[in-house]
Short mmCIF file of C-alpha atoms in Angstrom, two decimals:
data_model
loop_
_atom_site.label_atom_id
_atom_site.label_comp_id
_atom_site.label_asym_id
_atom_site.label_seq_id
_atom_site.Cartn_x
_atom_site.Cartn_y
_atom_site.Cartn_z
CA UNK A 558 -0.18 0.13 -0.49
CA UNK A 559 1.49 3.93 -0.51
CA UNK A 560 1.39 5.77 1.95
CA UNK A 561 1.24 10.22 1.80
CA UNK A 562 2.05 11.43 5.58
CA UNK A 563 3.30 15.27 4.51
CA UNK A 564 3.65 16.87 7.84
CA UNK A 565 3.40 13.84 9.69
CA UNK A 566 6.97 14.12 11.81
CA UNK A 567 10.05 13.70 9.76
CA UNK A 568 9.96 15.49 6.31
CA UNK A 569 8.45 12.98 4.06
CA UNK A 570 8.82 13.22 0.23
CA UNK A 571 6.55 11.61 -1.94
CA UNK A 572 4.72 8.63 -0.95
CA UNK A 573 5.82 6.25 1.10
CA UNK A 574 5.24 2.62 0.44
CA UNK A 575 4.64 -0.53 2.95
CA UNK A 576 2.60 -3.96 2.81
CA UNK A 577 -0.04 -4.41 4.54
CA UNK A 578 1.26 -6.04 7.28
CA UNK A 579 3.56 -3.69 7.66
CA UNK A 580 0.56 -1.78 9.25
CA UNK A 581 1.77 -1.78 12.80
CA UNK A 582 5.10 -1.14 13.26
CA UNK A 583 7.03 2.48 13.30
CA UNK A 584 8.38 3.65 9.55
CA UNK A 585 11.32 4.98 9.14
CA UNK A 586 12.66 6.45 6.34
CA UNK A 587 16.69 5.14 5.89
CA UNK A 588 16.61 6.76 2.66
CA UNK A 589 14.45 8.88 -0.15
CA UNK A 590 13.47 7.42 -3.75
CA UNK A 591 14.30 4.26 -5.46
CA UNK A 592 18.13 3.72 -6.35
CA UNK A 593 17.16 2.20 -10.47
CA UNK A 594 13.95 3.63 -10.66
CA UNK A 595 12.92 2.64 -14.95
CA UNK A 596 10.88 0.12 -14.70
CA UNK A 597 8.69 0.65 -16.80
CA UNK A 598 5.82 0.04 -14.93
CA UNK A 599 6.48 2.02 -12.04
CA UNK A 600 5.94 6.14 -11.21
CA UNK A 601 5.93 5.54 -7.66
CA UNK A 602 9.59 7.62 -7.17
CA UNK A 603 10.38 9.32 -10.35
CA UNK A 604 9.86 12.72 -9.39
CA UNK A 605 12.27 11.86 -6.03
CA UNK A 606 15.54 11.63 -6.66
CA UNK A 607 16.92 8.78 -4.94
CA UNK A 608 19.30 9.42 -1.72
CA UNK A 609 20.26 8.35 1.54
CA UNK A 610 18.87 9.72 4.99
CA UNK A 611 21.36 11.54 6.91
CA UNK A 612 22.27 9.55 10.46
CA UNK A 613 21.39 13.22 12.63
CA UNK A 614 18.24 12.73 10.63
CA UNK A 615 17.30 9.70 11.36
CA UNK A 616 18.69 10.11 15.03
CA UNK A 617 16.34 13.26 15.67
CA UNK A 618 13.30 11.03 14.30
CA UNK A 619 14.34 8.68 17.03
CA UNK A 620 14.53 11.29 19.22
CA UNK A 621 11.01 12.71 18.75
CA UNK A 622 9.83 8.97 18.78
CA UNK A 623 10.95 8.44 21.97
CA UNK A 624 10.50 12.13 23.28
CA UNK A 625 6.18 10.90 22.52
CA UNK A 626 6.70 8.12 24.62
CA UNK A 627 7.43 5.67 22.51
CA UNK A 628 8.57 2.75 22.16
CA UNK A 629 8.38 0.12 19.06
CA UNK A 630 9.69 -3.17 19.10
CA UNK A 631 8.75 -3.48 15.54
CA UNK A 632 10.94 -1.09 12.78
CA UNK A 633 10.34 -1.27 9.23
CA UNK A 634 13.40 1.25 7.54
CA UNK A 635 11.78 2.87 4.71
CA UNK A 636 11.64 4.58 1.30
CA UNK A 637 11.53 1.91 -1.09
CA UNK A 638 14.52 0.06 -1.55
CA UNK A 639 16.26 0.60 2.44
CA UNK A 640 17.81 -2.98 1.84
CA UNK A 641 20.00 -0.62 -0.68
CA UNK A 642 22.52 0.86 1.31
CA UNK A 643 25.66 -1.29 2.11
CA UNK A 644 26.06 -3.73 4.85
CA UNK A 645 27.25 -1.50 7.04
CA UNK A 646 25.69 1.64 6.92
CA UNK A 647 22.45 -1.23 7.56
CA UNK A 648 24.17 -2.47 10.41
CA UNK A 649 24.46 1.33 11.97
CA UNK A 650 21.50 2.05 11.38
CA UNK A 651 19.57 -1.06 13.44
CA UNK A 652 22.89 -0.16 16.53
CA UNK A 653 21.19 3.24 16.54
CA UNK A 654 17.98 1.96 16.40
CA UNK A 655 18.59 0.19 20.24
CA UNK A 656 20.25 2.56 21.15
CA UNK A 657 16.70 4.88 21.55
CA UNK A 658 15.04 1.38 21.75
CA UNK A 659 15.88 -2.16 23.61
CA UNK A 660 13.00 -3.19 22.66
CA UNK A 661 13.02 -3.46 19.40
CA UNK A 662 13.16 -6.99 18.02
CA UNK A 663 12.58 -7.02 15.01
CA UNK A 664 13.99 -4.83 11.55
CA UNK A 665 12.42 -5.52 7.93
CA UNK A 666 12.27 -3.15 4.93
CA UNK A 667 11.49 -3.74 0.83
CA UNK A 668 14.06 -4.83 -1.54
CA UNK A 669 15.05 -5.47 -4.87
CA UNK A 670 16.64 -9.08 -6.26
CA UNK A 671 19.34 -6.32 -7.22
CA UNK A 672 20.06 -5.31 -3.53
CA UNK A 673 20.81 -8.70 -2.43
CA UNK A 674 23.30 -9.18 -5.16
CA UNK A 675 25.22 -6.44 -3.95
CA UNK A 676 25.59 -8.16 0.28
CA UNK A 677 27.53 -11.49 0.14
CA UNK A 678 26.96 -14.45 2.50
CA UNK A 679 28.26 -13.01 5.57
CA UNK A 680 27.31 -9.46 5.50
CA UNK A 681 23.75 -11.33 4.67
CA UNK A 682 24.18 -13.26 8.23
CA UNK A 683 25.67 -10.10 10.62
CA UNK A 684 22.09 -8.66 9.65
CA UNK A 685 20.23 -10.75 10.49
CA UNK A 686 21.80 -11.17 13.20
CA UNK A 687 21.72 -7.74 14.16
CA UNK A 688 18.14 -8.60 14.26
CA UNK A 689 17.23 -7.68 10.11
CA UNK A 690 14.06 -10.31 9.96
CA UNK A 691 11.75 -10.07 6.96
CA UNK A 692 12.47 -8.16 3.30
CA UNK A 693 9.65 -7.62 0.87
CA UNK A 694 11.38 -8.60 -2.60
CA UNK A 695 9.40 -6.92 -6.36
CA UNK A 696 9.29 -10.01 -8.24
CA UNK A 697 7.11 -8.58 -9.86
CA UNK A 698 6.52 -11.83 -12.90
CA UNK A 699 8.10 -15.11 -12.98
CA UNK A 700 8.03 -14.91 -17.19
CA UNK A 701 11.86 -13.82 -18.02
CA UNK A 702 10.73 -12.27 -21.16
CA UNK A 703 8.26 -10.23 -19.03
CA UNK A 704 11.29 -8.52 -16.72
CA UNK A 705 13.38 -8.02 -19.62
CA UNK A 706 10.61 -6.47 -21.51
CA UNK A 707 9.68 -4.85 -17.87
CA UNK A 708 13.05 -3.26 -18.10
CA UNK A 709 12.90 -4.79 -14.05
CA UNK A 710 16.48 -5.15 -12.59
CA UNK A 711 16.83 -8.41 -12.43
CA UNK A 712 16.23 -12.43 -14.13
CA UNK A 713 14.60 -14.72 -13.37
CA UNK A 714 17.42 -16.98 -12.22
CA UNK A 715 18.71 -13.94 -10.21
CA UNK A 716 15.91 -14.01 -7.56
CA UNK A 717 16.46 -18.21 -7.54
CA UNK A 718 19.54 -17.63 -6.49
CA UNK A 719 19.51 -14.34 -3.98
CA UNK A 720 16.01 -15.63 -2.25
CA UNK A 721 18.30 -18.98 -2.01
CA UNK A 722 20.85 -17.14 -0.99
CA UNK A 723 18.20 -14.78 1.96
CA UNK A 724 17.17 -18.19 3.09
CA UNK A 725 20.41 -19.51 4.00
CA UNK A 726 21.31 -16.16 5.36
CA UNK A 727 18.13 -16.62 7.95
CA UNK A 728 16.11 -13.59 6.39
CA UNK A 729 12.03 -14.21 5.28
CA UNK A 730 10.42 -12.48 2.57
CA UNK A 731 7.59 -12.05 1.07
CA UNK A 732 6.86 -11.93 -2.55
CA UNK A 733 5.62 -8.86 -4.22
CA UNK A 734 4.05 -9.47 -8.22
CA UNK A 735 1.67 -7.93 -10.34
CA UNK A 736 -0.88 -10.12 -12.48
CA UNK A 737 -1.55 -8.91 -16.02
CA UNK A 738 2.14 -7.27 -16.00
CA UNK A 739 2.45 -10.24 -18.82
CA UNK A 740 0.18 -8.69 -20.61
CA UNK A 741 -2.97 -9.51 -22.98
CA UNK A 742 -2.81 -14.07 -23.34
CA UNK A 743 -1.01 -14.18 -20.82
CA UNK A 744 -2.92 -14.55 -17.59
CA UNK A 745 -2.32 -18.71 -17.48
CA UNK A 746 1.13 -18.60 -18.65
CA UNK A 747 2.47 -15.36 -16.62
CA UNK A 748 0.18 -17.67 -13.51
CA UNK A 749 1.98 -21.47 -13.76
CA UNK A 750 5.27 -19.25 -13.84
CA UNK A 751 4.62 -17.30 -10.69
CA UNK A 752 3.02 -20.53 -8.99
CA UNK A 753 6.34 -22.89 -9.60
CA UNK A 754 8.40 -19.83 -8.80
CA UNK A 755 6.35 -19.09 -4.89
CA UNK A 756 5.90 -22.90 -4.70
CA UNK A 757 9.92 -23.47 -4.72
CA UNK A 758 10.71 -20.03 -2.30
CA UNK A 759 8.28 -20.37 -0.02
CA UNK A 760 7.54 -17.29 1.02
CA UNK A 761 6.54 -15.80 4.10
CA UNK A 762 3.39 -13.15 2.30
CA UNK A 763 2.40 -13.30 -0.94
CA UNK A 764 1.58 -9.92 -1.95
CA UNK A 765 -0.16 -8.87 -5.45
CA UNK A 766 -1.52 -5.62 -6.53
CA UNK A 767 -3.00 -5.88 -9.82
CA UNK A 768 -1.47 -3.31 -12.53
CA UNK A 769 -2.10 0.40 -13.10
CA UNK A 770 -1.31 1.48 -16.53
CA UNK A 771 0.85 4.34 -15.47
CA UNK A 772 0.92 7.56 -17.10
CA UNK A 773 4.20 7.55 -18.96
CA UNK A 774 6.14 4.50 -19.98
CA UNK A 775 4.43 1.93 -20.26
CA UNK A 776 1.23 3.83 -22.08
CA UNK A 777 4.00 4.88 -24.58
CA UNK A 778 4.33 0.85 -24.82
CA UNK A 779 0.63 0.57 -25.80
CA UNK A 780 0.35 3.93 -27.90
CA UNK A 781 3.58 2.41 -30.27
CA UNK A 782 2.04 -1.24 -30.01
CA UNK A 783 4.93 -2.84 -28.71
CA UNK A 784 2.69 -4.03 -24.93
CA UNK A 785 -1.39 -4.94 -25.43
CA UNK A 786 -2.64 -4.17 -22.05
CA UNK A 787 -4.73 -6.99 -20.13
CA UNK A 788 -8.30 -6.80 -19.15
CA UNK A 789 -9.67 -7.12 -15.56
CA UNK A 790 -11.00 -9.94 -16.05
CA UNK A 791 -7.64 -11.57 -17.06
CA UNK A 792 -6.17 -10.37 -14.41
CA UNK A 793 -8.12 -12.19 -12.27
CA UNK A 794 -8.75 -14.58 -13.94
CA UNK A 795 -4.62 -14.90 -13.60
CA UNK A 796 -4.79 -15.17 -9.75
CA UNK A 797 -7.04 -18.17 -9.93
CA UNK A 798 -4.83 -20.31 -11.65
CA UNK A 799 -2.02 -18.56 -9.37
CA UNK A 800 -3.73 -19.38 -6.11
CA UNK A 801 -4.89 -22.97 -7.72
CA UNK A 802 -1.43 -23.74 -9.07
CA UNK A 803 0.76 -22.60 -5.71
CA UNK A 804 1.49 -25.73 -3.53
CA UNK A 805 1.36 -24.69 0.23
CA UNK A 806 2.70 -27.49 2.64
CA UNK A 807 0.12 -26.59 5.51
CA UNK A 808 3.07 -27.10 8.82
CA UNK A 809 4.56 -23.82 6.73
CA UNK A 810 1.25 -21.37 5.82
CA UNK A 811 1.88 -18.60 3.30
CA UNK A 812 -0.13 -15.34 4.09
CA UNK A 813 -1.82 -13.93 1.38
CA UNK A 814 -3.39 -10.87 0.13
CA UNK A 815 -4.10 -9.66 -3.45
CA UNK A 816 -5.39 -6.22 -4.82
CA UNK A 817 -7.63 -5.49 -7.76
CA UNK A 818 -7.65 -1.99 -7.25
CA UNK A 819 -9.93 -0.84 -9.92
CA UNK A 820 -12.81 -3.24 -9.11
CA UNK A 821 -12.69 -3.43 -5.74
CA UNK A 822 -11.88 -7.25 -5.28
CA UNK A 823 -9.39 -8.31 -3.03
CA UNK A 824 -9.36 -11.62 -1.23
CA UNK A 825 -6.87 -12.04 1.88
CA UNK A 826 -5.84 -15.25 3.93
CA UNK A 827 -4.02 -18.27 4.95
CA UNK A 828 -3.33 -20.34 2.33
CA UNK A 829 -4.09 -23.51 2.12
CA UNK A 830 -6.45 -23.03 4.99
CA UNK A 831 -8.20 -20.00 3.06
CA UNK A 832 -7.61 -21.73 -0.84
CA UNK A 833 -11.72 -22.51 -1.45
CA UNK A 834 -12.65 -20.00 -0.18
CA UNK A 835 -10.39 -17.00 -2.11
CA UNK A 836 -11.08 -19.77 -4.52
CA UNK A 837 -15.24 -19.26 -4.99
CA UNK A 838 -14.50 -15.35 -4.57
CA UNK A 839 -12.74 -14.94 -7.23
CA UNK A 840 -15.14 -17.31 -9.17
CA UNK A 841 -17.69 -15.42 -8.20
CA UNK A 842 -15.83 -12.07 -9.57
CA UNK A 843 -14.71 -13.62 -12.72
CA UNK A 844 -18.73 -14.35 -12.80
CA UNK A 845 -19.64 -11.16 -13.06
CA UNK A 846 -16.66 -9.19 -15.27
CA UNK A 847 -17.05 -12.43 -18.42
CA UNK A 848 -20.56 -10.54 -18.89
CA UNK A 849 -18.91 -6.56 -19.07
CA UNK A 850 -17.60 -4.69 -21.12
CA UNK A 851 -13.78 -5.04 -21.27
CA UNK A 852 -12.59 -3.12 -18.38
CA UNK A 853 -8.79 -2.03 -18.49
CA UNK A 854 -6.99 -0.82 -14.60
CA UNK A 855 -5.88 2.46 -16.30
CA UNK A 856 -4.25 5.99 -14.51
CA UNK A 857 -3.61 7.38 -17.88
CA UNK A 858 -3.10 11.46 -16.52
CA UNK A 859 -5.60 12.61 -18.39
CA UNK A 860 -8.97 11.84 -18.99
CA UNK A 861 -9.84 13.54 -22.39
CA UNK A 862 -6.89 11.74 -23.79
CA UNK A 863 -8.50 8.89 -23.33
CA UNK A 864 -9.31 7.02 -26.85
CA UNK A 865 -6.57 5.53 -28.07
CA UNK A 866 -6.79 2.73 -25.75
CA UNK A 867 -9.94 1.30 -25.05
CA UNK A 868 -10.44 1.75 -22.17
CA UNK A 869 -14.41 1.66 -20.47
CA UNK A 870 -14.63 5.14 -19.35
CA UNK A 871 -13.04 5.73 -15.58
CA UNK A 872 -15.74 4.21 -14.15
CA UNK A 873 -14.93 1.43 -10.94
CA UNK A 874 -17.37 -0.93 -10.61
CA UNK A 875 -17.31 -3.43 -7.58
CA UNK A 876 -18.26 -6.48 -6.44
CA UNK A 877 -20.21 -7.87 -2.81
CA UNK A 878 -18.88 -11.07 -0.91
CA UNK A 879 -15.45 -9.91 -1.25
CA UNK A 880 -14.27 -12.37 1.05
CA UNK A 881 -11.56 -11.47 4.11
CA UNK A 882 -10.07 -13.29 5.96
CA UNK A 883 -11.11 -13.52 10.34
CA UNK A 884 -7.54 -12.47 11.05
CA UNK A 885 -7.56 -8.58 8.87
CA UNK A 886 -9.41 -6.43 10.54
CA UNK A 887 -9.07 -3.50 8.45
CA UNK A 888 -11.19 -3.66 6.31
CA UNK A 889 -10.05 -2.32 2.65
CA UNK A 890 -13.23 -3.16 -0.19
CA UNK A 891 -16.98 -2.85 0.94
CA UNK A 892 -18.35 -5.55 1.20
#
């Protein structure tokens, strides 16, 4: 999820993004923006220049929180790729946090495959020994040509390898993926590849943010005829096929969260326990949209200049009876 936090504590720049699982954590920004910033599907940080936040500013924020009686146990290091920092820098930040909050028990953050690749096995083990626990990694898709076309900064092979190194060091990881990123007509092969990847790499959480069509890089590819977007119906079918194909050991359950913001569909629960319930909701959603005109999720900037895309207006259709697992109490969608 993305949260704007202007005027609260530190002077946050841009949109602060973190997974819904971290909503109870104290978010401590240590970087601003994204060091890569070239993925065609993403515009979260294109208006920001990547930089580190100074240790002085970080310490001032810790002082502020402590002065208000704060004593957080779980720390989420922001922004989009805090793990891009050197291992020594991250270690210094963890030690600084512990000076102010000795009870801090775990440190989590977003990461990229590249930021893991840049660290040795010894550095990963050292960070985990200090309390660095979980990384949220944007896998996005497990088809090699899709990652290449979208200019993602890792290959499928690198993702398999680096996550293995990460888990060997003791970390857990959460996998972020995006239905729709493979484009029209590819939902089934995309789901199969992603199911295989997730079954092998065994994340602790799986989060799907169904892809929006952005206003700049990806729209240019659409205009040039290089990318044909998937419909929201295809995106729902992709999620359904993925959930169907996932092979999860009941002794090692995985938390599942999936967002189709444009059509207000969310599935959330624990797999494999909630698998049948999630499939039932997706079946209902698919049945509804099969009888409607093609609908695409879009953020195209100027709604008056949509004629070339075949989008269906600006409307956002709603579904009833969206399944929310009992442990999720911040209802995201109208049910």
